[in-house]
Amino acid sequence: MIKYLLRRFVGWLLMIVVATNVTYFLAWAFLDPRSNYVGRRPPLTHDEVTQLLAPRNLSDTVPLVQRWWDWFSGILFRWDWGVSAVGESVNEQVAYRMWISAELVLGATILTTILGIALGVYTASRQYKLADRVGQATSVVTMNINIVVAALGIVLLAIGFNDLVGARVFFVTGSHGQDVTGFFPVILDTLQHLTLPTLALVLVGYAQYHLLQRTLLLDNINADYVRTARAKGLTKQKAIRKHALRTSLIPVATQVAFTIPAIFTGAILTERIFGWNGMGRYFLDTISKNDVHGVVAVAAFGALLTAIGAILSDIAIVVLDPRVRVS
Amino acid sequence: MSLDQIQPPVGPETTASRIPRKRMSLWSLYTRRFMRNKPAVGGIVIFVLLVLFAVIAPFIAKYDHIELDFLNLSTGPSAEHWFGTTSAGNDTFAQVAIGLQRSLMIAVSVSVGTTVLSAIVGTAAAYFGGFIERGILLVIHFLMVIPTFLILALISNDAGGDWRVITLILIFTGWFFPARVIWTMALPLRESEYVNAARYMGVPGMKIVMRHLIPNIGSLLVINFALGVVTAVMAETGLSFLGFGVKIPDVSLGSLIGYGANTISSAPWLFYFPAGALTLLTVSMALVADGLRDALDPTSAAGGQA
C-alpha cells in the first residue's frame, strides 16, 4: 500500500512541476510587469524600467528561456519563488496569506463535510418522510445559490442583526481585529470575524454531500450484506451504522477530497466579499499588478491542493474499502 | 421502475403495430414522469418566465440600460424606475433585463459547447481505447491540475470583457471534467454487441462514436446540459463579480451584483434584483435537471411508478 501511495505521490509531483512551468509561460504571455511603471511621475524611460526589472528577473529584454531557467533554478536550489515587480518576496506573501486562507477553508470544509454526511444519513433512514422531503428541498435550493449572493445575503442579515442588538457582534470585513491581545479576546475576535464567511461557505457547500450521501446510503441499505446483517438480528440503525455507512462513505470521501481546490476558488469570492487578505486576495492582486511570479506561485498552490486532495482520496479509499486492502 | 414493466403485454398479433406506438409512448412516458415532479415543473415555469423577461423587458422598459436619468440618482424602486436607479442614474430594471439576457446567452452557449465537446472526447476515448484513451485521460488529468480559474481570469482580463471570448474560454475550461464522467459511462458500451456488429461491418470508428455511442448516453447528456447551464452561470457571475468577466458598458448579472455589493447598505435594491434573478435562474435550472434525471434515467427509483 505504501508503495502504491508513493508511486501516486511521485506522479502528482511530476504533474505539479509541469503545470507550474506551463503557467509560468502562460503568465508571461498575458502579463506585462513593465506596465507597473507606466504613468509614473516623473515618467521613467524604457531603460530605467529595465534596470529596475532586470535584477528581479522580470525584464523582457532577457530571453524568455533564460528568465525561465533563472526562476526555475531559484525554486529548485533555494526554494525562492521570486519577487514581484515592485520587489515584494513571493515566499513571504504566500507564507503569510496561506494561513489566513487555511483558517477559513479548513474550518468550513470540516463543518461542511460533517453536516452533509450527518444530514445524508439522517434523511436516508427516513426516506420520503417529512424530514427527508424538507431536507432535500432545502438542499437543492441552497446548493444552487451563488456563493456571492449567499455571502452578501449573510452580510445584509448580519448588519441587520448588529443594528438590532446595537453592538458589533459580527464583523463584516477583515480576518482579525486590530490591537487585540490576550488568549480569550483573540479567540473571541477570531470567531467574530470567522463566523460569517464560514457560514457562507458551509451554506452553499453542505448540500452536495447531503444529497450524495443520501443516495449512496439508500442504494446500500438494500444490498445483500446489509440484509444478511439484518437477518442475523441487527437492528436497522445498527446495520446502517456498521455495514451500509462504511461502503457508502467511500465515494463521499473521494468527492470531499477532490473539492478542496474548488473550495479554494469559492474562497476567492468569499475573501473578496469579507475583505480577507488570504490567497484569494493575493490571486486577484497578482493578476491586476502583472506579478508574474506571484501568479505562478498561486497556480502552484492550487495544483498542490488538487494533488493533496487526490492523495487524500486514495488514502480514504484504502482505509474505508476492505476490498482494496486485499490486493 | 424499469421500462419493460410498463409496456403493454405483447400478443403475437400486436407486434407489427406496436413499433410506432412504442416510440410515442416513450416520449409521453418521459413527459409524464417529468410532469409528476412538481418542483421540476415549477423550475421550468420559472425558467421560461425568466427567459421571457429577458427578451421582453428591454422593450417595455422606459429607459435604456445605458441611458442616464440625472433627476433620479440612486433612488429606490418607484413607478418611474421599477427596480430603482444606480448612483449614476442607470435604470436597474433595464440593466437586470440586459444582464439576465447576457448571462443566459453565455450560460446556454457554454453548456451546449461543453456538452458537445465532452461527449465527443469522452466517448471517443472509451471507444478507441489504447494509446488514444491513455492520451486523452492524461490531458484531462493535466488540465485538472492547472488552476482553470486562473487561466479564465488571465485570458478574460486580457480580452477586456468581451462576452464571446468569455464564452469560448468557459467552454475550453469546462469540458474535461464532464468528459471524464462520460468516458466512464461509455466504457461498457464499447463491449456491446451492436457496437461490435458495426465494427465488423467496417463502419469507421468516428462514425460508430457519433451514431451508436453518443445517442446511447443521450439522457446523460441532456442532464449534463441542464447542470452545465447552472455551472456556467455560476462561473460567469463569479468572474464578472471579481471584475474579470463582462465589463461596462456591457452588463451581466455578476457585474450588476458586483456594483450592488459596494452599496449594499445604502442602496440595497441594486443587490436585491440581480441577486434575485440569479438565484431564480440557477435554482430553477437545477430543479429542471433533477426532474430530467428522474424522467430519463430508467434505473432511478425517484420517479415513482411509470
XYZ file of C-alpha atoms in Angstrom:
633
model
C 0.000 0.000 0.000
C 2.846 2.396 0.912
C 4.445 1.629 -2.422
C 1.176 2.368 -4.234
C 0.745 5.685 -2.463
C 4.376 6.576 -3.081
C 4.005 5.939 -6.786
C 0.890 8.112 -6.889
C 2.742 10.806 -4.979
C 5.608 10.908 -7.473
C 3.134 11.026 -10.353
C 1.348 14.010 -8.867
C 4.616 15.758 -8.096
C 5.576 15.490 -11.733
C 2.191 16.877 -12.765
C 2.569 19.840 -10.415
C 6.015 20.652 -11.762
C 4.826 20.560 -15.367
C 1.634 22.506 -14.603
C 3.559 25.186 -12.750
C 6.010 25.629 -15.600
C 3.228 25.830 -18.155
C 1.587 28.512 -16.024
C 4.881 30.391 -15.996
C 4.849 30.689 -19.773
C 1.128 31.411 -19.822
C 1.607 34.196 -17.305
C 4.298 35.763 -19.460
C 2.004 35.585 -22.460
C -0.700 37.573 -20.690
C 1.038 39.767 -18.127
C 3.487 42.593 -18.607
C 5.407 43.621 -15.456
C 6.586 46.734 -17.285
C 3.089 48.211 -17.138
C 3.513 48.673 -13.360
C 5.813 51.561 -14.134
C 3.666 53.190 -16.809
C 2.273 56.564 -15.785
C 4.829 57.214 -13.033
C 5.518 60.880 -12.263
C 8.187 61.746 -13.258
C 7.902 59.296 -16.163
C 10.566 56.581 -16.321
C 12.311 55.804 -19.580
C 12.291 52.346 -21.093
C 15.873 51.749 -19.942
C 15.222 52.889 -16.392
C 12.344 50.436 -16.060
C 14.568 47.709 -17.499
C 17.182 48.491 -14.866
C 14.550 48.126 -12.149
C 13.128 44.893 -13.529
C 16.321 43.113 -14.618
C 17.626 42.251 -11.115
C 14.124 40.898 -10.306
C 14.271 38.571 -13.313
C 11.222 40.297 -14.795
C 12.731 42.199 -17.698
C 11.511 41.295 -21.163
C 14.889 42.285 -22.616
C 16.251 38.949 -21.369
C 15.278 35.919 -23.486
C 12.294 34.037 -22.046
C 14.198 30.759 -21.785
C 16.878 32.379 -19.649
C 14.288 34.095 -17.437
C 12.553 30.766 -17.026
C 15.747 28.965 -16.063
C 16.742 31.647 -13.551
C 13.297 31.412 -11.988
C 13.116 27.620 -12.033
C 16.623 27.064 -10.691
C 15.849 29.565 -7.936
C 12.970 27.355 -6.790
C 14.898 24.125 -7.289
C 18.032 25.096 -5.403
C 16.943 27.824 -2.978
C 13.141 27.411 -2.774
C 12.945 31.041 -3.857
C 9.759 31.800 -5.774
C 10.995 35.234 -6.924
C 9.808 38.761 -6.260
C 7.031 40.951 -7.634
C 7.701 43.873 -9.987
C 7.948 46.222 -7.016
C 10.217 43.870 -5.066
C 7.941 42.028 -2.599
C 9.039 38.474 -1.910
C 6.539 35.881 -3.116
C 7.691 33.422 -0.439
C 6.837 35.859 2.355
C 3.457 36.757 0.887
C 2.369 33.160 0.376
C 3.692 32.004 3.738
C 1.624 34.666 5.482
C -1.556 34.506 3.411
C -1.698 30.724 3.245
C -2.619 30.523 6.921
C -5.313 33.159 6.671
C -6.987 31.169 3.906
C -6.432 27.895 5.730
C -8.191 29.300 8.784
C -11.267 29.921 6.666
C -11.182 26.928 4.326
C -10.237 24.215 6.836
C -12.990 25.066 9.302
C -15.548 25.397 6.540
C -14.520 22.089 4.937
C -14.767 20.170 8.190
C -18.145 21.685 9.082
C -19.484 21.164 5.555
C -18.458 17.512 5.472
C -19.786 16.628 8.910
C -23.069 18.458 8.375
C -23.541 16.997 4.899
C -22.847 13.385 5.869
C -24.903 13.601 9.068
C -27.888 15.024 7.191
C -27.471 12.407 4.478
C -27.558 9.547 6.971
C -30.444 11.082 8.904
C -32.650 11.684 5.879
C -31.779 8.400 4.168
C -33.017 6.388 7.143
C -36.253 8.405 6.977
C -36.816 8.177 3.218
C -39.889 10.090 1.958
C -40.865 11.208 5.435
C -41.314 14.892 6.155
C -37.742 15.449 7.389
C -36.382 13.872 4.198
C -38.547 15.958 1.873
C -37.872 19.225 3.683
C -34.148 18.480 3.853
C -33.964 17.650 0.181
C -35.868 20.729 -0.918
C -33.669 22.970 1.228
C -30.507 21.348 -0.080
C -31.442 21.723 -3.746
C -32.077 25.419 -3.175
C -29.002 26.224 -1.048
C -26.709 24.212 -3.305
C -27.669 26.343 -6.274
C -27.455 29.737 -4.669
C -24.401 31.521 -5.976
C -21.746 31.935 -3.296
C -21.689 35.692 -3.983
C -25.414 36.016 -3.366
C -25.223 33.810 -0.269
C -22.309 35.748 1.210
C -23.842 39.165 0.521
C -27.205 37.976 1.851
C -25.476 36.911 5.061
C -23.753 40.310 5.208
C -27.148 42.023 4.959
C -28.599 39.808 7.694
C -25.584 40.373 9.939
C -25.784 44.150 9.506
C -29.458 43.940 10.412
C -28.665 41.798 13.442
C -25.896 44.142 14.605
C -28.261 47.113 14.313
C -30.960 45.244 16.183
C -28.679 44.317 19.078
C -26.934 47.668 18.964
C -23.463 46.159 19.132
C -20.983 44.789 16.602
C -21.431 41.105 17.271
C -20.346 40.030 13.792
C -17.617 41.699 11.786
C -18.423 42.047 8.128
C -14.890 42.768 6.906
C -11.365 41.652 7.786
C -9.964 38.468 9.263
C -8.623 39.915 12.523
C -9.252 42.963 14.671
C -6.530 45.498 15.395
C -4.708 45.515 18.745
C -6.461 42.530 20.259
C -4.316 40.837 22.896
C -4.813 38.085 25.433
C -5.853 34.490 24.835
C -9.632 34.738 25.152
C -10.043 38.136 23.457
C -8.101 36.809 20.445
C -10.278 33.712 20.216
C -13.441 35.778 20.542
C -12.189 38.232 17.931
C -11.288 35.424 15.525
C -14.707 33.866 15.952
C -16.429 37.184 15.350
C -14.586 37.539 12.065
C -14.746 33.896 11.089
C -18.443 33.190 11.642
C -19.957 34.934 8.637
C -17.596 33.765 5.870
C -17.621 30.223 7.262
C -21.411 30.310 7.348
C -21.471 31.392 3.693
C -19.138 28.586 2.595
C -20.993 25.946 4.608
C -24.384 27.130 3.357
C -23.564 26.620 -0.304
C -21.354 23.568 0.257
C -23.047 21.106 2.602
C -25.895 20.171 0.270
C -23.855 18.229 -2.285
C -22.588 15.845 0.400
C -26.067 15.563 1.879
C -27.646 14.513 -1.409
C -24.753 12.249 -2.394
C -24.617 10.513 0.975
C -28.400 10.047 0.976
C -28.443 8.439 -2.479
C -25.489 6.147 -1.754
C -26.820 5.037 1.597
C -30.244 4.286 0.101
C -28.536 2.159 -2.560
C -26.622 0.278 0.108
C -29.432 -0.229 2.623
C -30.988 -2.772 0.261
C -27.718 -4.522 -0.542
C -27.366 -8.222 0.275
C -24.781 -7.845 3.000
C -26.921 -5.355 4.900
C -29.933 -7.632 4.578
C -27.796 -10.518 5.856
C -26.766 -8.447 8.838
C -30.415 -7.594 9.498
C -31.372 -11.257 9.175
C -28.774 -12.130 11.752
C -30.610 -9.911 14.187
C -29.066 -6.465 13.981
C -31.431 -3.537 14.359
C -31.894 -1.334 11.317
C -29.959 1.536 12.899
C -27.083 -0.729 13.797
C -26.976 -2.386 10.380
C -26.794 1.017 8.743
C -24.077 2.242 11.067
C -21.909 -0.854 10.974
C -22.288 -2.005 7.381
C -24.024 0.341 4.953
C -22.398 3.554 6.123
C -18.860 2.345 5.624
C -19.192 1.473 1.954
C -21.323 4.486 1.162
C -18.715 6.781 2.689
C -16.104 5.914 0.059
C -17.452 7.990 -2.843
C -18.295 10.820 -0.449
C -14.724 10.863 0.844
C -13.450 10.965 -2.735
C -15.772 13.823 -3.514
C -14.723 15.776 -0.409
C -11.047 15.340 -1.243
C -11.482 16.499 -4.812
C -13.472 19.595 -3.887
C -10.611 21.009 -1.800
C -9.307 23.101 -4.733
C -12.880 24.100 -5.600
C -13.415 25.286 -2.042
C -10.303 27.358 -2.524
C -11.800 29.033 -5.614
C -15.029 29.563 -3.725
C -12.938 31.210 -1.033
C -11.622 33.724 -3.589
C -15.110 35.182 -3.797
C -15.733 34.857 -0.067
C -12.435 36.507 0.793
C -13.153 39.331 -1.614
C -16.582 39.971 -0.063
C -15.426 39.739 3.549
C -12.141 41.572 2.984
C -9.739 38.784 3.992
C -6.095 39.102 2.974
C -5.686 35.446 2.102
C -4.600 33.569 -1.007
C -7.760 34.582 -2.824
C -6.961 38.246 -2.414
C -3.357 37.552 -3.411
C -4.617 35.841 -6.546
C -6.602 38.940 -7.542
C -3.754 41.300 -6.613
C -1.115 39.417 -8.567
C -3.208 39.405 -11.734
C -4.096 43.075 -11.537
C -0.497 44.034 -10.722
C 1.053 41.923 -13.506
C 3.001 39.987 -10.892
C 4.203 37.010 -12.936
C 5.993 35.244 -10.084
C 3.062 35.701 -7.723
C 0.559 34.332 -10.254
C 2.671 31.242 -10.813
C 3.000 30.705 -7.055
C -0.792 30.855 -6.692
C -1.150 28.355 -9.540
C 1.374 26.030 -7.911
C -0.532 26.328 -4.645
C -3.748 25.378 -6.410
C -2.090 22.421 -8.145
C -0.668 21.302 -4.806
C -4.161 21.395 -3.262
C -5.529 19.286 -6.119
C -2.766 16.742 -5.591
C -3.291 16.688 -1.819
C -6.992 16.159 -2.445
C -6.342 13.284 -4.819
C -3.881 11.582 -2.483
C -6.222 12.049 0.489
C -8.989 10.409 -1.508
C -6.662 7.493 -2.290
C -5.877 7.096 1.400
C -9.561 7.323 2.288
C -10.361 4.533 -0.149
C -7.607 2.339 1.266
C -8.800 2.958 4.821
C -12.524 2.542 4.127
C -12.719 -0.124 1.459
C -11.856 -3.610 2.675
C -11.609 -4.900 -0.892
C -8.637 -2.662 -1.677
C -6.557 -3.933 1.206
C -6.613 -7.492 -0.085
C -4.883 -6.717 -3.359
C -39.222 1.276 -12.260
C -37.704 -0.183 -15.361
C -39.251 0.473 -18.711
C -40.189 -3.104 -19.529
C -42.630 -3.202 -16.659
C -44.876 -0.544 -18.104
C -45.072 -1.854 -21.634
C -48.408 -3.450 -22.520
C -48.497 -7.231 -22.733
C -47.466 -8.237 -26.218
C -49.506 -10.740 -28.142
C -48.195 -12.131 -31.426
C -50.683 -10.098 -33.464
C -49.722 -6.751 -31.928
C -46.005 -6.893 -32.673
C -46.170 -5.125 -36.029
C -48.435 -2.313 -34.904
C -46.510 -1.827 -31.707
C -43.354 -0.345 -33.157
C -44.528 3.203 -33.985
C -46.670 3.400 -30.854
C -43.733 2.415 -28.639
C -41.721 5.428 -29.753
C -44.637 7.741 -28.974
C -45.198 6.192 -25.589
C -41.544 6.618 -24.665
C -41.831 10.360 -25.162
C -45.136 10.604 -23.381
C -43.626 8.480 -20.639
C -40.785 10.957 -20.243
C -43.210 13.869 -20.209
C -45.458 12.116 -17.719
C -42.583 11.294 -15.409
C -41.282 14.823 -15.686
C -44.686 16.417 -15.092
C -45.207 14.352 -11.951
C -42.163 16.008 -10.397
C -43.828 19.214 -9.181
C -40.618 21.082 -8.280
C -39.253 20.366 -11.757
C -42.415 21.735 -13.376
C -42.101 24.795 -11.158
C -38.476 25.084 -12.258
C -39.322 25.034 -15.934
C -42.097 27.595 -15.444
C -39.689 29.938 -13.619
C -37.023 29.395 -16.264
C -39.418 30.190 -19.125
C -40.655 33.284 -17.282
C -37.065 34.454 -16.799
C -36.300 33.959 -20.490
C -39.481 35.867 -21.408
C -38.480 38.628 -19.005
C -35.011 38.865 -20.539
C -36.478 39.064 -24.037
C -39.494 41.326 -23.455
C -38.384 43.637 -20.634
C -35.981 45.745 -22.747
C -38.951 46.669 -24.977
C -41.325 47.668 -22.185
C -38.673 49.402 -20.062
C -38.980 53.193 -20.056
C -35.218 53.590 -20.119
C -32.331 52.064 -21.999
C -29.788 50.219 -19.865
C -27.044 52.731 -20.675
C -29.291 55.797 -20.561
C -28.709 58.052 -17.536
C -31.529 59.775 -15.660
C -29.876 62.673 -13.843
C -33.072 63.535 -11.986
C -33.052 60.152 -10.261
C -29.665 59.267 -8.848
C -29.567 56.267 -6.537
C -33.308 56.245 -5.872
C -35.211 53.206 -4.666
C -37.873 51.324 -6.634
C -40.654 53.671 -7.821
C -43.303 53.973 -10.535
C -40.778 55.677 -12.777
C -37.922 53.222 -12.135
C -39.404 49.883 -11.160
C -36.177 48.459 -9.740
C -34.650 51.810 -8.690
C -31.564 53.503 -10.152
C -27.804 53.369 -9.680
C -25.756 56.270 -8.369
C -25.006 57.223 -11.978
C -28.705 57.222 -12.860
C -28.938 53.923 -14.737
C -32.350 52.235 -14.674
C -31.857 48.958 -12.750
C -34.889 47.312 -14.384
C -33.372 47.679 -17.848
C -29.951 46.670 -16.527
C -31.255 43.499 -14.902
C -33.077 42.569 -18.117
C -29.973 43.059 -20.254
C -27.752 41.414 -17.648
C -30.037 38.395 -17.491
C -30.031 38.213 -21.279
C -26.240 38.266 -21.357
C -25.849 35.710 -18.565
C -28.372 33.397 -20.207
C -26.705 33.719 -23.578
C -23.271 32.914 -22.147
C -24.594 30.070 -19.995
C -26.561 28.330 -22.743
C -23.789 28.597 -25.340
C -21.187 27.414 -22.838
C -23.334 24.482 -21.809
C -24.012 23.459 -25.419
C -20.305 23.763 -26.183
C -19.029 21.784 -23.220
C -21.676 19.075 -23.631
C -20.878 18.531 -27.314
C -17.114 18.640 -26.787
C -17.110 16.397 -23.716
C -19.461 13.900 -25.362
C -17.233 13.523 -28.411
C -13.956 13.391 -26.497
C -15.271 11.158 -23.694
C -16.918 8.581 -25.956
C -14.006 8.623 -28.405
C -11.636 7.841 -25.540
C -13.855 4.969 -24.442
C -14.332 3.583 -27.958
C -10.811 3.719 -29.360
C -9.039 2.609 -26.199
C -5.305 2.011 -26.237
C -2.976 4.940 -26.561
C -5.741 7.328 -27.665
C -7.601 6.626 -24.432
C -4.465 6.982 -22.308
C -3.507 10.190 -24.106
C -6.936 11.780 -23.656
C -7.036 10.834 -19.964
C -3.556 12.224 -19.434
C -4.595 15.543 -20.995
C -7.745 15.615 -18.847
C -5.822 14.936 -15.642
C -3.247 17.513 -16.593
C -5.920 20.153 -17.232
C -7.442 19.343 -13.864
C -4.178 20.269 -12.156
C -3.838 23.663 -13.845
C -6.000 26.081 -11.871
C -8.577 26.850 -14.537
C -9.950 29.794 -12.639
C -6.570 31.459 -13.014
C -6.488 30.837 -16.749
C -10.004 32.188 -17.034
C -9.023 35.319 -15.149
C -5.813 35.829 -17.142
C -7.413 35.457 -20.551
C -10.646 37.333 -19.886
C -8.690 40.129 -18.224
C -6.616 40.350 -21.370
C -9.672 40.258 -23.639
C -11.195 43.308 -21.957
C -14.527 41.714 -21.071
C -15.793 40.628 -24.476
C -18.572 38.117 -23.739
C -17.745 35.974 -26.761
C -14.198 35.459 -25.501
C -15.538 34.625 -22.039
C -17.861 32.055 -23.608
C -15.016 30.440 -25.507
C -12.710 30.138 -22.515
C -15.510 28.866 -20.282
C -16.093 26.138 -22.861
C -12.401 25.391 -23.017
C -12.011 25.108 -19.247
C -15.332 23.341 -18.699
C -15.251 20.309 -20.981
C -12.752 17.986 -19.363
C -14.491 17.102 -16.139
C -17.759 16.050 -17.843
C -15.654 14.276 -20.470
C -14.171 12.085 -17.756
C -17.627 11.225 -16.413
C -18.871 10.423 -19.924
C -15.814 8.265 -20.521
C -16.725 6.043 -17.563
C -20.349 5.857 -18.708
C -19.365 4.921 -22.265
C -16.864 2.208 -21.289
C -19.427 -0.622 -21.072
C -20.893 0.405 -24.438
C -17.563 -0.346 -26.101
C -18.150 -4.043 -25.478
C -21.809 -4.115 -26.529
C -22.984 -6.288 -29.420
C -24.314 -3.578 -31.675
C -21.014 -1.711 -31.493
C -19.142 -4.891 -32.298
C -21.530 -5.589 -35.168
C -20.962 -2.131 -36.593
C -17.215 -2.566 -36.255
C -17.188 -5.906 -38.099
C -19.321 -4.369 -40.838
C -16.464 -1.955 -41.397
C -18.097 1.242 -40.150
C -15.314 3.761 -39.447
C -14.575 4.417 -35.781
C -15.651 8.047 -35.584
C -18.953 7.161 -37.263
C -19.635 4.470 -34.657
C -18.932 7.009 -31.947
C -21.333 9.550 -33.425
C -24.058 7.103 -34.425
C -24.059 4.476 -31.695
C -22.224 5.616 -28.589
C -23.390 9.220 -28.246
C -27.126 8.559 -28.800
C -26.940 5.822 -26.172
C -25.778 8.188 -23.480
C -28.228 10.836 -24.690
C -30.145 11.032 -21.427
C -26.927 11.655 -19.531
C -26.059 14.413 -21.988
C -29.425 16.105 -21.544
C -28.952 16.117 -17.764
C -25.370 17.302 -18.225
C -26.611 20.166 -20.352
C -29.058 21.372 -17.691
C -26.429 21.147 -14.954
C -23.901 22.796 -17.261
C -26.139 25.862 -17.507
C -26.027 26.192 -13.709
C -22.241 25.758 -13.602
C -21.696 28.250 -16.426
C -23.935 30.863 -14.813
C -22.019 30.419 -11.563
C -18.625 30.715 -13.270
C -19.577 33.724 -15.349
C -21.115 35.506 -12.363
C -18.065 34.845 -10.225
C -15.713 36.192 -12.875
C -17.818 39.253 -13.605
C -18.232 39.932 -9.890
C -14.462 39.974 -9.473
C -14.143 42.295 -12.449
C -12.600 39.761 -14.849
C -15.712 38.982 -16.843
C -18.209 41.172 -18.654
C -17.274 44.842 -18.333
C -19.006 48.205 -18.729
C -20.883 49.202 -20.900
C -21.927 45.563 -21.198
C -23.598 44.160 -18.068
C -24.240 40.684 -16.741
C -25.868 39.524 -13.518
C -22.423 39.075 -11.960
C -21.178 42.575 -12.737
C -24.505 44.042 -11.533
C -24.183 42.190 -8.239
C -20.615 43.467 -8.088
C -21.831 47.084 -8.235
C -24.610 46.277 -5.795
C -22.135 44.831 -3.298
C -20.417 48.198 -2.925
C -23.618 49.970 -1.939
C -25.244 47.136 -0.064
C -26.197 49.184 2.980
C -27.022 52.478 1.242
C -28.787 51.177 -1.879
C -29.665 47.514 -1.276
C -32.053 47.312 -4.255
C -29.026 47.305 -6.560
C -28.191 43.962 -4.993
C -31.690 42.515 -4.438
C -32.929 42.455 -8.008
C -29.936 40.971 -9.854
C -29.323 38.568 -6.956
C -32.966 37.507 -7.053
C -32.846 36.951 -10.798
C -29.615 34.969 -10.489
C -30.933 32.755 -7.699
C -34.179 32.072 -9.584
C -32.144 31.188 -12.676
C -29.751 28.730 -11.025
C -32.300 27.116 -8.705
C -34.918 26.695 -11.455
C -32.398 25.114 -13.807
C -31.213 22.751 -11.070
C -34.813 21.669 -10.413
C -35.272 21.033 -14.134
C -32.096 18.924 -14.177
C -33.430 16.956 -11.210
C -36.720 16.307 -12.959
C -34.932 15.286 -16.156
C -32.839 12.794 -14.240
C -35.941 11.231 -12.738
C -37.700 11.143 -16.086
C -34.855 9.912 -18.278
C -32.991 7.512 -16.028
C -34.814 4.158 -16.113
C -32.951 2.826 -13.083
C -33.865 5.779 -10.903
C -36.420 4.918 -8.278
C -37.034 8.563 -7.543
C -39.659 8.892 -10.269
C -42.137 6.544 -8.659
C -44.414 4.284 -10.696
C -44.429 4.541 -14.518
